[in-house]
Amino acid sequence: MSTRVEKTQPKDAPPPLPEPLRVAVADSHTHLDMQSGTVEEGLAKAASVGVTTVVQVGCDVKGSRWAAETAAAYENVHAAVALHPNEAPRIVHGDPDGWSRQGARAGGGEAALDEALAEIEALAALDHVKAVGETGLDYFRTGPEGMAAQERSFRAHIEIAKRQGKALVIHDREAHADVLRVLREEGAPERTVFHCYSGDADMARECAAAGYYLSFAGTVTFKNAAPLREALAVAPLELVLVETDAPYLTPAPYRGRPNAPYLIPLTVRAMAAVRGIDEDAMATALAANTARAFGY
Ligand SMILES: [Zn+2]
Ligand SMILES: [Zn+2]
């Protein structure tokens, strides 16, 4: 009996294919290199349900090189390159296993960060690289000792995005006020995207006034995410994007199971319901917005 088979599926089994979208969209933020299966398989599965484009995001020098190479190899893959906010303190403190054991290992320092940033800038200059990010501030994983390095790295990424004329992809975890402050102080690039937007409606209004794009992940489908849905409801439609951040943040009802770009339709449908528009209108806006935000 099919219901029984369903129930005995292991918790880490990939969720089934959702009903395809009629209007194709892009997954504005994904990590194909952390998902199971080959890139070809992941892209084909996504395309089969109307997710025809993805932005592949690098989190360190190696991952950013991979993102750039993958974008060069596949027409519908675009790259974003950066040192993740949690990566910068690790580089400065010379400890790949955690910045908190400061001084435990030789190496690192500001020079190591500058060297890594130079590599990121060289990648950012490439044609297939459409954005610099994910960068920003993460006060959830990085403690006070890592904050200075994190903010220095964030400022440097903003400068790179502006020099190279690329979009900026922001990672903001429990650091809303400081992220907005640094953007104000540095002057944000023309196109700035808050990936996995996690602020409330007030912050969404502030972002909208500055012209920042808000990219919504599977979190917007979570039961306890009412403030996020309120933010989506007040954001200008032309500034709204959708993403998976896969393999993380799997949308309901598959929370906890592995995420991948093919699950985007679940989030698009939830977003359309929040906005009170039909799925096709939502998808049409998302597709146009993502292309405009990333300039492809
Ligand atoms: Zn992130
Ligand atoms: Zn990410």
PDB file of C-alpha atoms and ligand atoms in Angstrom:
ATOM      1  CA  MET A   1       0.000   0.000   0.000  1.00  0.00           C
ATOM      2  CA  SER A   2       1.419   3.287  -1.075  1.00  0.00           C
ATOM      3  CA  THR A   3       0.702   5.181   2.148  1.00  0.00           C
ATOM      4  CA  ARG A   4       2.606   2.566   4.112  1.00  0.00           C
ATOM      5  CA  VAL A   5       5.590   2.822   1.758  1.00  0.00           C
ATOM      6  CA  GLU A   6       5.509   6.583   2.226  1.00  0.00           C
ATOM      7  CA  LYS A   7       5.582   6.240   5.987  1.00  0.00           C
ATOM      8  CA  THR A   8       8.524   3.861   6.074  1.00  0.00           C
ATOM      9  CA  GLN A   9      10.717   6.155   3.964  1.00  0.00           C
ATOM     10  CA  PRO A  10      13.841   7.127   5.864  1.00  0.00           C
ATOM     11  CA  LYS A  11      13.872  10.661   7.241  1.00  0.00           C
ATOM     12  CA  ASP A  12      16.755  11.633   4.973  1.00  0.00           C
ATOM     13  CA  ALA A  13      15.082  10.404   1.749  1.00  0.00           C
ATOM     14  CA  PRO A  14      14.755  13.089  -0.952  1.00  0.00           C
ATOM     15  CA  PRO A  15      11.197  14.492  -1.060  1.00  0.00           C
ATOM     16  CA  PRO A  16       9.136  13.604  -4.168  1.00  0.00           C
ATOM     17  CA  LEU A  17       8.979  15.863  -7.244  1.00  0.00           C
ATOM     18  CA  PRO A  18       6.377  18.604  -6.793  1.00  0.00           C
ATOM     19  CA  GLU A  19       3.899  19.453  -9.527  1.00  0.00           C
ATOM     20  CA  PRO A  20       5.792  21.465 -12.199  1.00  0.00           C
ATOM     21  CA  LEU A  21       5.515  25.243 -12.442  1.00  0.00           C
ATOM     22  CA  ARG A  22       3.945  26.482 -15.682  1.00  0.00           C
ATOM     23  CA  VAL A  23       6.210  29.551 -15.709  1.00  0.00           C
ATOM     24  CA  ALA A  24       9.927  28.806 -15.245  1.00  0.00           C
ATOM     25  CA  VAL A  25      11.839  30.433 -12.376  1.00  0.00           C
ATOM     26  CA  ALA A  26      15.370  30.566 -11.003  1.00  0.00           C
ATOM     27  CA  ASP A  27      16.686  29.296  -7.692  1.00  0.00           C
ATOM     28  CA  SER A  28      18.523  32.479  -6.684  1.00  0.00           C
ATOM     29  CA  HIS A  29      20.791  30.796  -4.119  1.00  0.00           C
ATOM     30  CA  THR A  30      21.924  27.196  -3.971  1.00  0.00           C
ATOM     31  CA  HIS A  31      24.945  25.056  -3.081  1.00  0.00           C
ATOM     32  CA  LEU A  32      25.029  22.249  -5.668  1.00  0.00           C
ATOM     33  CA  ASP A  33      28.431  21.138  -4.347  1.00  0.00           C
ATOM     34  CA  MET A  34      26.827  20.160  -1.014  1.00  0.00           C
ATOM     35  CA  GLN A  35      23.951  18.178  -2.552  1.00  0.00           C
ATOM     36  CA  SER A  36      23.871  14.487  -3.443  1.00  0.00           C
ATOM     37  CA  GLY A  37      24.025  13.344  -7.079  1.00  0.00           C
ATOM     38  CA  THR A  38      25.798  14.992 -10.005  1.00  0.00           C
ATOM     39  CA  VAL A  39      25.327  18.575 -11.178  1.00  0.00           C
ATOM     40  CA  GLU A  40      23.651  17.252 -14.357  1.00  0.00           C
ATOM     41  CA  GLU A  41      21.157  15.226 -12.330  1.00  0.00           C
ATOM     42  CA  GLY A  42      20.358  18.134 -10.030  1.00  0.00           C
ATOM     43  CA  LEU A  43      19.842  20.558 -12.925  1.00  0.00           C
ATOM     44  CA  ALA A  44      17.735  18.088 -14.931  1.00  0.00           C
ATOM     45  CA  LYS A  45      15.506  17.316 -11.965  1.00  0.00           C
ATOM     46  CA  ALA A  46      15.038  21.041 -11.304  1.00  0.00           C
ATOM     47  CA  ALA A  47      14.319  21.811 -14.974  1.00  0.00           C
ATOM     48  CA  SER A  48      11.699  19.021 -15.060  1.00  0.00           C
ATOM     49  CA  VAL A  49       9.552  21.056 -12.627  1.00  0.00           C
ATOM     50  CA  GLY A  50      10.244  24.486 -14.142  1.00  0.00           C
ATOM     51  CA  VAL A  51      13.338  25.546 -12.203  1.00  0.00           C
ATOM     52  CA  THR A  52      15.521  26.206 -15.213  1.00  0.00           C
ATOM     53  CA  THR A  53      18.180  28.526 -13.788  1.00  0.00           C
ATOM     54  CA  VAL A  54      20.269  28.456 -10.606  1.00  0.00           C
ATOM     55  CA  VAL A  55      22.745  30.751  -8.900  1.00  0.00           C
ATOM     56  CA  GLN A  56      25.557  28.618  -7.468  1.00  0.00           C
ATOM     57  CA  VAL A  57      27.128  30.222  -4.400  1.00  0.00           C
ATOM     58  CA  GLY A  58      30.703  29.698  -3.205  1.00  0.00           C
ATOM     59  CA  CYS A  59      31.564  30.037   0.496  1.00  0.00           C
ATOM     60  CA  ASP A  60      35.373  29.920   0.415  1.00  0.00           C
ATOM     61  CA  VAL A  61      38.124  30.242  -2.215  1.00  0.00           C
ATOM     62  CA  LYS A  62      37.869  26.619  -3.288  1.00  0.00           C
ATOM     63  CA  GLY A  63      34.061  26.645  -3.436  1.00  0.00           C
ATOM     64  CA  SER A  64      34.096  29.943  -5.307  1.00  0.00           C
ATOM     65  CA  ARG A  65      36.491  28.542  -7.922  1.00  0.00           C
ATOM     66  CA  TRP A  66      34.141  25.578  -8.313  1.00  0.00           C
ATOM     67  CA  ALA A  67      31.133  27.887  -8.676  1.00  0.00           C
ATOM     68  CA  ALA A  68      32.886  29.884 -11.414  1.00  0.00           C
ATOM     69  CA  GLU A  69      33.918  26.707 -13.270  1.00  0.00           C
ATOM     70  CA  THR A  70      30.423  25.236 -13.023  1.00  0.00           C
ATOM     71  CA  ALA A  71      28.850  28.446 -14.304  1.00  0.00           C
ATOM     72  CA  ALA A  72      31.263  28.431 -17.242  1.00  0.00           C
ATOM     73  CA  ALA A  73      30.294  24.834 -18.053  1.00  0.00           C
ATOM     74  CA  TYR A  74      26.486  25.197 -17.835  1.00  0.00           C
ATOM     75  CA  GLU A  75      24.535  27.919 -19.547  1.00  0.00           C
ATOM     76  CA  ASN A  76      21.810  28.089 -16.886  1.00  0.00           C
ATOM     77  CA  VAL A  77      24.147  28.198 -13.925  1.00  0.00           C
ATOM     78  CA  HIS A  78      25.391  31.576 -12.713  1.00  0.00           C
ATOM     79  CA  ALA A  79      28.023  31.976 -10.021  1.00  0.00           C
ATOM     80  CA  ALA A  80      28.397  34.033  -6.867  1.00  0.00           C
ATOM     81  CA  VAL A  81      31.820  34.078  -5.197  1.00  0.00           C
ATOM     82  CA  ALA A  82      32.892  35.040  -1.676  1.00  0.00           C
ATOM     83  CA  LEU A  83      34.303  34.128   1.670  1.00  0.00           C
ATOM     84  CA  HIS A  84      31.304  33.274   3.877  1.00  0.00           C
ATOM     85  CA  PRO A  85      30.949  35.488   6.977  1.00  0.00           C
ATOM     86  CA  ASN A  86      31.959  32.514   9.114  1.00  0.00           C
ATOM     87  CA  GLU A  87      34.960  31.795   6.894  1.00  0.00           C
ATOM     88  CA  ALA A  88      36.682  35.184   7.256  1.00  0.00           C
ATOM     89  CA  PRO A  89      37.421  34.864  11.015  1.00  0.00           C
ATOM     90  CA  ARG A  90      38.718  31.343  10.420  1.00  0.00           C
ATOM     91  CA  ILE A  91      41.212  32.628   7.862  1.00  0.00           C
ATOM     92  CA  VAL A  92      42.382  35.498  10.055  1.00  0.00           C
ATOM     93  CA  HIS A  93      42.805  33.300  13.109  1.00  0.00           C
ATOM     94  CA  GLY A  94      44.551  30.590  11.116  1.00  0.00           C
ATOM     95  CA  ASP A  95      42.368  27.815  12.446  1.00  0.00           C
ATOM     96  CA  PRO A  96      40.268  25.945   9.897  1.00  0.00           C
ATOM     97  CA  ASP A  97      38.445  24.066  12.664  1.00  0.00           C
ATOM     98  CA  GLY A  98      37.126  27.114  14.446  1.00  0.00           C
ATOM     99  CA  TRP A  99      38.228  30.658  15.064  1.00  0.00           C
ATOM    100  CA  SER A 100      37.498  30.337  18.768  1.00  0.00           C
ATOM    101  CA  ARG A 101      40.761  28.517  19.455  1.00  0.00           C
ATOM    102  CA  GLN A 102      42.500  31.733  18.602  1.00  0.00           C
ATOM    103  CA  GLY A 103      46.275  31.528  18.526  1.00  0.00           C
ATOM    104  CA  ALA A 104      46.260  27.751  18.699  1.00  0.00           C
ATOM    105  CA  ARG A 105      47.782  27.495  15.241  1.00  0.00           C
ATOM    106  CA  ALA A 106      50.314  29.453  13.308  1.00  0.00           C
ATOM    107  CA  GLY A 107      49.463  31.210  10.051  1.00  0.00           C
ATOM    108  CA  GLY A 108      46.414  33.232   9.197  1.00  0.00           C
ATOM    109  CA  GLY A 109      46.356  36.888  10.072  1.00  0.00           C
ATOM    110  CA  GLU A 110      45.178  39.859   8.098  1.00  0.00           C
ATOM    111  CA  ALA A 111      47.584  39.020   5.251  1.00  0.00           C
ATOM    112  CA  ALA A 112      45.934  35.637   4.756  1.00  0.00           C
ATOM    113  CA  LEU A 113      42.536  37.332   4.535  1.00  0.00           C
ATOM    114  CA  ASP A 114      43.850  39.854   2.002  1.00  0.00           C
ATOM    115  CA  GLU A 115      45.286  37.047  -0.076  1.00  0.00           C
ATOM    116  CA  ALA A 116      41.963  35.176  -0.088  1.00  0.00           C
ATOM    117  CA  LEU A 117      40.092  38.386  -0.943  1.00  0.00           C
ATOM    118  CA  ALA A 118      42.401  38.965  -3.914  1.00  0.00           C
ATOM    119  CA  GLU A 119      41.495  35.510  -5.215  1.00  0.00           C
ATOM    120  CA  ILE A 120      37.806  36.289  -4.773  1.00  0.00           C
ATOM    121  CA  GLU A 121      38.210  39.529  -6.711  1.00  0.00           C
ATOM    122  CA  ALA A 122      39.951  37.744  -9.590  1.00  0.00           C
ATOM    123  CA  LEU A 123      37.030  35.315  -9.773  1.00  0.00           C
ATOM    124  CA  ALA A 124      34.475  38.125  -9.462  1.00  0.00           C
ATOM    125  CA  ALA A 125      35.901  39.674 -12.623  1.00  0.00           C
ATOM    126  CA  LEU A 126      34.938  36.613 -14.706  1.00  0.00           C
ATOM    127  CA  ASP A 127      31.969  36.834 -17.100  1.00  0.00           C
ATOM    128  CA  HIS A 128      30.074  33.888 -15.648  1.00  0.00           C
ATOM    129  CA  VAL A 129      30.329  35.257 -12.145  1.00  0.00           C
ATOM    130  CA  LYS A 130      27.310  37.478 -11.612  1.00  0.00           C
ATOM    131  CA  ALA A 131      27.594  38.263  -7.915  1.00  0.00           C
ATOM    132  CA  VAL A 132      29.866  38.707  -4.929  1.00  0.00           C
ATOM    133  CA  GLY A 133      28.516  36.784  -1.938  1.00  0.00           C
ATOM    134  CA  GLU A 134      27.456  35.309   0.236  1.00  0.00           C
ATOM    135  CA  THR A 135      29.015  37.878   2.518  1.00  0.00           C
ATOM    136  CA  GLY A 136      27.696  39.847   5.470  1.00  0.00           C
ATOM    137  CA  LEU A 137      27.491  39.194   9.191  1.00  0.00           C
ATOM    138  CA  ASP A 138      26.602  36.062  11.157  1.00  0.00           C
ATOM    139  CA  TYR A 139      26.300  36.587  14.914  1.00  0.00           C
ATOM    140  CA  PHE A 140      24.771  33.150  15.368  1.00  0.00           C
ATOM    141  CA  ARG A 141      27.862  31.134  14.487  1.00  0.00           C
ATOM    142  CA  THR A 142      30.590  33.726  15.016  1.00  0.00           C
ATOM    143  CA  GLY A 143      31.144  35.114  18.497  1.00  0.00           C
ATOM    144  CA  PRO A 144      32.543  38.497  19.592  1.00  0.00           C
ATOM    145  CA  GLU A 145      36.172  37.463  18.918  1.00  0.00           C
ATOM    146  CA  GLY A 146      35.420  36.963  15.242  1.00  0.00           C
ATOM    147  CA  MET A 147      33.334  40.067  14.626  1.00  0.00           C
ATOM    148  CA  ALA A 148      36.122  42.437  13.603  1.00  0.00           C
ATOM    149  CA  ALA A 149      37.445  40.067  10.944  1.00  0.00           C
ATOM    150  CA  GLN A 150      33.919  39.388   9.742  1.00  0.00           C
ATOM    151  CA  GLU A 151      33.069  43.054   9.328  1.00  0.00           C
ATOM    152  CA  ARG A 152      36.382  43.797   7.600  1.00  0.00           C
ATOM    153  CA  SER A 153      35.694  40.968   5.158  1.00  0.00           C
ATOM    154  CA  PHE A 154      32.124  42.199   4.565  1.00  0.00           C
ATOM    155  CA  ARG A 155      33.361  45.727   3.749  1.00  0.00           C
ATOM    156  CA  ALA A 156      35.970  44.335   1.371  1.00  0.00           C
ATOM    157  CA  HIS A 157      33.329  42.270  -0.457  1.00  0.00           C
ATOM    158  CA  ILE A 158      31.134  45.354  -0.896  1.00  0.00           C
ATOM    159  CA  GLU A 159      34.081  47.145  -2.480  1.00  0.00           C
ATOM    160  CA  ILE A 160      34.784  44.208  -4.788  1.00  0.00           C
ATOM    161  CA  ALA A 161      31.154  44.062  -5.942  1.00  0.00           C
ATOM    162  CA  LYS A 162      31.213  47.767  -6.750  1.00  0.00           C
ATOM    163  CA  ARG A 163      34.590  47.674  -8.503  1.00  0.00           C
ATOM    164  CA  GLN A 164      33.535  44.682 -10.607  1.00  0.00           C
ATOM    165  CA  GLY A 165      29.989  45.911 -11.255  1.00  0.00           C
ATOM    166  CA  LYS A 166      28.422  42.746  -9.833  1.00  0.00           C
ATOM    167  CA  ALA A 167      25.450  42.123  -7.549  1.00  0.00           C
ATOM    168  CA  LEU A 168      26.074  41.742  -3.811  1.00  0.00           C
ATOM    169  CA  VAL A 169      24.587  38.729  -1.987  1.00  0.00           C
ATOM    170  CA  ILE A 170      24.094  39.296   1.731  1.00  0.00           C
ATOM    171  CA  HIS A 171      24.093  36.632   4.434  1.00  0.00           C
ATOM    172  CA  ASP A 172      22.523  38.202   7.540  1.00  0.00           C
ATOM    173  CA  ARG A 173      22.045  35.957  10.532  1.00  0.00           C
ATOM    174  CA  GLU A 174      20.932  37.699  13.725  1.00  0.00           C
ATOM    175  CA  ALA A 175      22.802  40.816  12.597  1.00  0.00           C
ATOM    176  CA  HIS A 176      20.113  42.925  10.866  1.00  0.00           C
ATOM    177  CA  ALA A 177      21.015  46.340  12.300  1.00  0.00           C
ATOM    178  CA  ASP A 178      24.761  45.981  11.738  1.00  0.00           C
ATOM    179  CA  VAL A 179      24.335  44.648   8.192  1.00  0.00           C
ATOM    180  CA  LEU A 180      22.157  47.649   7.300  1.00  0.00           C
ATOM    181  CA  ARG A 181      24.630  50.013   9.012  1.00  0.00           C
ATOM    182  CA  VAL A 182      27.659  48.649   7.120  1.00  0.00           C
ATOM    183  CA  LEU A 183      25.764  48.870   3.830  1.00  0.00           C
ATOM    184  CA  ARG A 184      24.891  52.490   4.601  1.00  0.00           C
ATOM    185  CA  GLU A 185      28.447  53.354   5.618  1.00  0.00           C
ATOM    186  CA  GLU A 186      30.081  51.724   2.594  1.00  0.00           C
ATOM    187  CA  GLY A 187      27.358  52.574   0.099  1.00  0.00           C
ATOM    188  CA  ALA A 188      25.622  49.489  -1.273  1.00  0.00           C
ATOM    189  CA  PRO A 189      26.210  48.346  -4.849  1.00  0.00           C
ATOM    190  CA  GLU A 190      23.435  49.060  -7.344  1.00  0.00           C
ATOM    191  CA  ARG A 191      22.079  45.527  -6.955  1.00  0.00           C
ATOM    192  CA  THR A 192      22.020  44.049  -3.435  1.00  0.00           C
ATOM    193  CA  VAL A 193      20.225  40.817  -2.506  1.00  0.00           C
ATOM    194  CA  PHE A 194      19.392  39.715   1.046  1.00  0.00           C
ATOM    195  CA  HIS A 195      19.658  35.943   0.699  1.00  0.00           C
ATOM    196  CA  CYS A 196      17.402  33.862   2.969  1.00  0.00           C
ATOM    197  CA  TYR A 197      15.734  37.046   4.126  1.00  0.00           C
ATOM    198  CA  SER A 198      15.043  36.738   7.851  1.00  0.00           C
ATOM    199  CA  GLY A 199      13.855  40.195   8.924  1.00  0.00           C
ATOM    200  CA  ASP A 200      10.365  41.402   9.784  1.00  0.00           C
ATOM    201  CA  ALA A 201       7.972  43.723   7.917  1.00  0.00           C
ATOM    202  CA  ASP A 202       9.642  46.893   9.252  1.00  0.00           C
ATOM    203  CA  MET A 203      13.013  45.788   7.992  1.00  0.00           C
ATOM    204  CA  ALA A 204      11.458  44.793   4.648  1.00  0.00           C
ATOM    205  CA  ARG A 205      10.165  48.368   4.279  1.00  0.00           C
ATOM    206  CA  GLU A 206      13.633  49.701   5.071  1.00  0.00           C
ATOM    207  CA  CYS A 207      15.237  47.365   2.520  1.00  0.00           C
ATOM    208  CA  ALA A 208      12.632  48.310  -0.084  1.00  0.00           C
ATOM    209  CA  ALA A 209      13.341  52.012   0.423  1.00  0.00           C
ATOM    210  CA  ALA A 210      17.014  51.281  -0.297  1.00  0.00           C
ATOM    211  CA  GLY A 211      16.100  49.164  -3.336  1.00  0.00           C
ATOM    212  CA  TYR A 212      17.472  45.908  -1.881  1.00  0.00           C
ATOM    213  CA  TYR A 213      16.116  42.605  -3.182  1.00  0.00           C
ATOM    214  CA  LEU A 214      14.696  40.149  -0.642  1.00  0.00           C
ATOM    215  CA  SER A 215      15.182  36.471  -1.436  1.00  0.00           C
ATOM    216  CA  PHE A 216      12.818  34.106   0.393  1.00  0.00           C
ATOM    217  CA  ALA A 217      13.826  30.546   1.240  1.00  0.00           C
ATOM    218  CA  GLY A 218      11.865  27.515   2.492  1.00  0.00           C
ATOM    219  CA  THR A 219      11.717  29.222   5.897  1.00  0.00           C
ATOM    220  CA  VAL A 220       8.754  31.272   4.598  1.00  0.00           C
ATOM    221  CA  THR A 221       6.717  28.023   4.577  1.00  0.00           C
ATOM    222  CA  PHE A 222       7.487  27.201   8.223  1.00  0.00           C
ATOM    223  CA  LYS A 223       4.564  27.295  10.659  1.00  0.00           C
ATOM    224  CA  ASN A 224       6.356  29.583  13.111  1.00  0.00           C
ATOM    225  CA  ALA A 225       7.416  32.089  10.414  1.00  0.00           C
ATOM    226  CA  ALA A 226       4.506  34.560  10.550  1.00  0.00           C
ATOM    227  CA  PRO A 227       6.828  37.644  10.736  1.00  0.00           C
ATOM    228  CA  LEU A 228       8.573  36.458   7.585  1.00  0.00           C
ATOM    229  CA  ARG A 229       5.261  36.134   5.755  1.00  0.00           C
ATOM    230  CA  GLU A 230       4.334  39.635   6.949  1.00  0.00           C
ATOM    231  CA  ALA A 231       7.618  40.865   5.456  1.00  0.00           C
ATOM    232  CA  LEU A 232       6.823  39.136   2.162  1.00  0.00           C
ATOM    233  CA  ALA A 233       3.339  40.663   2.174  1.00  0.00           C
ATOM    234  CA  VAL A 234       4.660  44.249   2.386  1.00  0.00           C
ATOM    235  CA  ALA A 235       7.716  43.927   0.103  1.00  0.00           C
ATOM    236  CA  PRO A 236       7.349  45.440  -3.382  1.00  0.00           C
ATOM    237  CA  LEU A 237       6.717  42.518  -5.742  1.00  0.00           C
ATOM    238  CA  GLU A 238       9.510  43.654  -8.085  1.00  0.00           C
ATOM    239  CA  LEU A 239      12.105  43.188  -5.304  1.00  0.00           C
ATOM    240  CA  VAL A 240      11.147  39.626  -4.310  1.00  0.00           C
ATOM    241  CA  LEU A 241      13.231  36.541  -5.189  1.00  0.00           C
ATOM    242  CA  VAL A 242      13.000  32.837  -4.295  1.00  0.00           C
ATOM    243  CA  GLU A 243      15.779  30.429  -3.319  1.00  0.00           C
ATOM    244  CA  THR A 244      16.454  27.068  -1.721  1.00  0.00           C
ATOM    245  CA  ASP A 245      19.807  27.616   0.040  1.00  0.00           C
ATOM    246  CA  ALA A 246      19.878  23.842  -0.533  1.00  0.00           C
ATOM    247  CA  PRO A 247      20.800  21.474   0.993  1.00  0.00           C
ATOM    248  CA  TYR A 248      19.456  23.506   3.940  1.00  0.00           C
ATOM    249  CA  LEU A 249      16.012  24.943   4.785  1.00  0.00           C
ATOM    250  CA  THR A 250      13.783  22.389   3.046  1.00  0.00           C
ATOM    251  CA  PRO A 251      10.256  23.806   2.650  1.00  0.00           C
ATOM    252  CA  ALA A 252       7.227  22.348   4.424  1.00  0.00           C
ATOM    253  CA  PRO A 253       5.993  19.640   4.515  1.00  0.00           C
ATOM    254  CA  TYR A 254       9.466  18.123   4.075  1.00  0.00           C
ATOM    255  CA  ARG A 255      11.354  20.118   6.701  1.00  0.00           C
ATOM    256  CA  GLY A 256      14.427  18.193   7.862  1.00  0.00           C
ATOM    257  CA  ARG A 257      14.832  16.212   4.638  1.00  0.00           C
ATOM    258  CA  PRO A 258      17.487  17.133   2.031  1.00  0.00           C
ATOM    259  CA  ASN A 259      16.716  20.233  -0.012  1.00  0.00           C
ATOM    260  CA  ALA A 260      17.524  20.768  -3.708  1.00  0.00           C
ATOM    261  CA  PRO A 261      16.511  23.259  -6.433  1.00  0.00           C
ATOM    262  CA  TYR A 262      13.668  20.988  -7.651  1.00  0.00           C
ATOM    263  CA  LEU A 263      11.722  21.845  -4.487  1.00  0.00           C
ATOM    264  CA  ILE A 264      11.408  25.554  -5.408  1.00  0.00           C
ATOM    265  CA  PRO A 265       7.763  25.119  -6.617  1.00  0.00           C
ATOM    266  CA  LEU A 266       6.680  24.437  -3.006  1.00  0.00           C
ATOM    267  CA  THR A 267       8.080  27.772  -1.868  1.00  0.00           C
ATOM    268  CA  VAL A 268       6.748  29.650  -4.915  1.00  0.00           C
ATOM    269  CA  ARG A 269       3.234  28.352  -4.165  1.00  0.00           C
ATOM    270  CA  ALA A 270       3.469  29.370  -0.518  1.00  0.00           C
ATOM    271  CA  MET A 271       4.667  32.828  -1.573  1.00  0.00           C
ATOM    272  CA  ALA A 272       1.830  33.242  -4.082  1.00  0.00           C
ATOM    273  CA  ALA A 273      -0.648  32.401  -1.306  1.00  0.00           C
ATOM    274  CA  VAL A 274       0.899  35.036   1.002  1.00  0.00           C
ATOM    275  CA  ARG A 275       0.671  37.670  -1.747  1.00  0.00           C
ATOM    276  CA  GLY A 276      -2.813  36.606  -2.767  1.00  0.00           C
ATOM    277  CA  ILE A 277      -1.833  36.231  -6.425  1.00  0.00           C
ATOM    278  CA  ASP A 278      -1.850  33.171  -8.636  1.00  0.00           C
ATOM    279  CA  GLU A 279       1.145  30.947  -9.026  1.00  0.00           C
ATOM    280  CA  ASP A 280       1.876  31.995 -12.622  1.00  0.00           C
ATOM    281  CA  ALA A 281       1.905  35.691 -11.749  1.00  0.00           C
ATOM    282  CA  MET A 282       4.230  34.982  -8.823  1.00  0.00           C
ATOM    283  CA  ALA A 283       6.570  32.904 -11.002  1.00  0.00           C
ATOM    284  CA  THR A 284       6.596  35.523 -13.779  1.00  0.00           C
ATOM    285  CA  ALA A 285       7.657  38.211 -11.301  1.00  0.00           C
ATOM    286  CA  LEU A 286      10.292  35.997  -9.674  1.00  0.00           C
ATOM    287  CA  ALA A 287      11.869  35.069 -13.013  1.00  0.00           C
ATOM    288  CA  ALA A 288      12.127  38.686 -14.149  1.00  0.00           C
ATOM    289  CA  ASN A 289      13.380  39.901 -10.769  1.00  0.00           C
ATOM    290  CA  THR A 290      16.156  37.315 -10.529  1.00  0.00           C
ATOM    291  CA  ALA A 291      17.429  38.088 -14.023  1.00  0.00           C
ATOM    292  CA  ARG A 292      17.413  41.813 -13.209  1.00  0.00           C
ATOM    293  CA  ALA A 293      19.079  41.363  -9.809  1.00  0.00           C
ATOM    294  CA  PHE A 294      21.930  39.246 -11.147  1.00  0.00           C
ATOM    295  CA  GLY A 295      22.182  40.852 -14.570  1.00  0.00           C
ATOM    296  CA  TYR A 296      21.952  37.768 -16.771  1.00  0.00           C
TER     297      TYR A 296
HETATM  298 ZN    ZN B   1      23.771  32.117   3.990  1.00  0.00          ZN
HETATM  299 ZN    ZN B   2      24.026  29.872   1.271  1.00  0.00          ZN
END
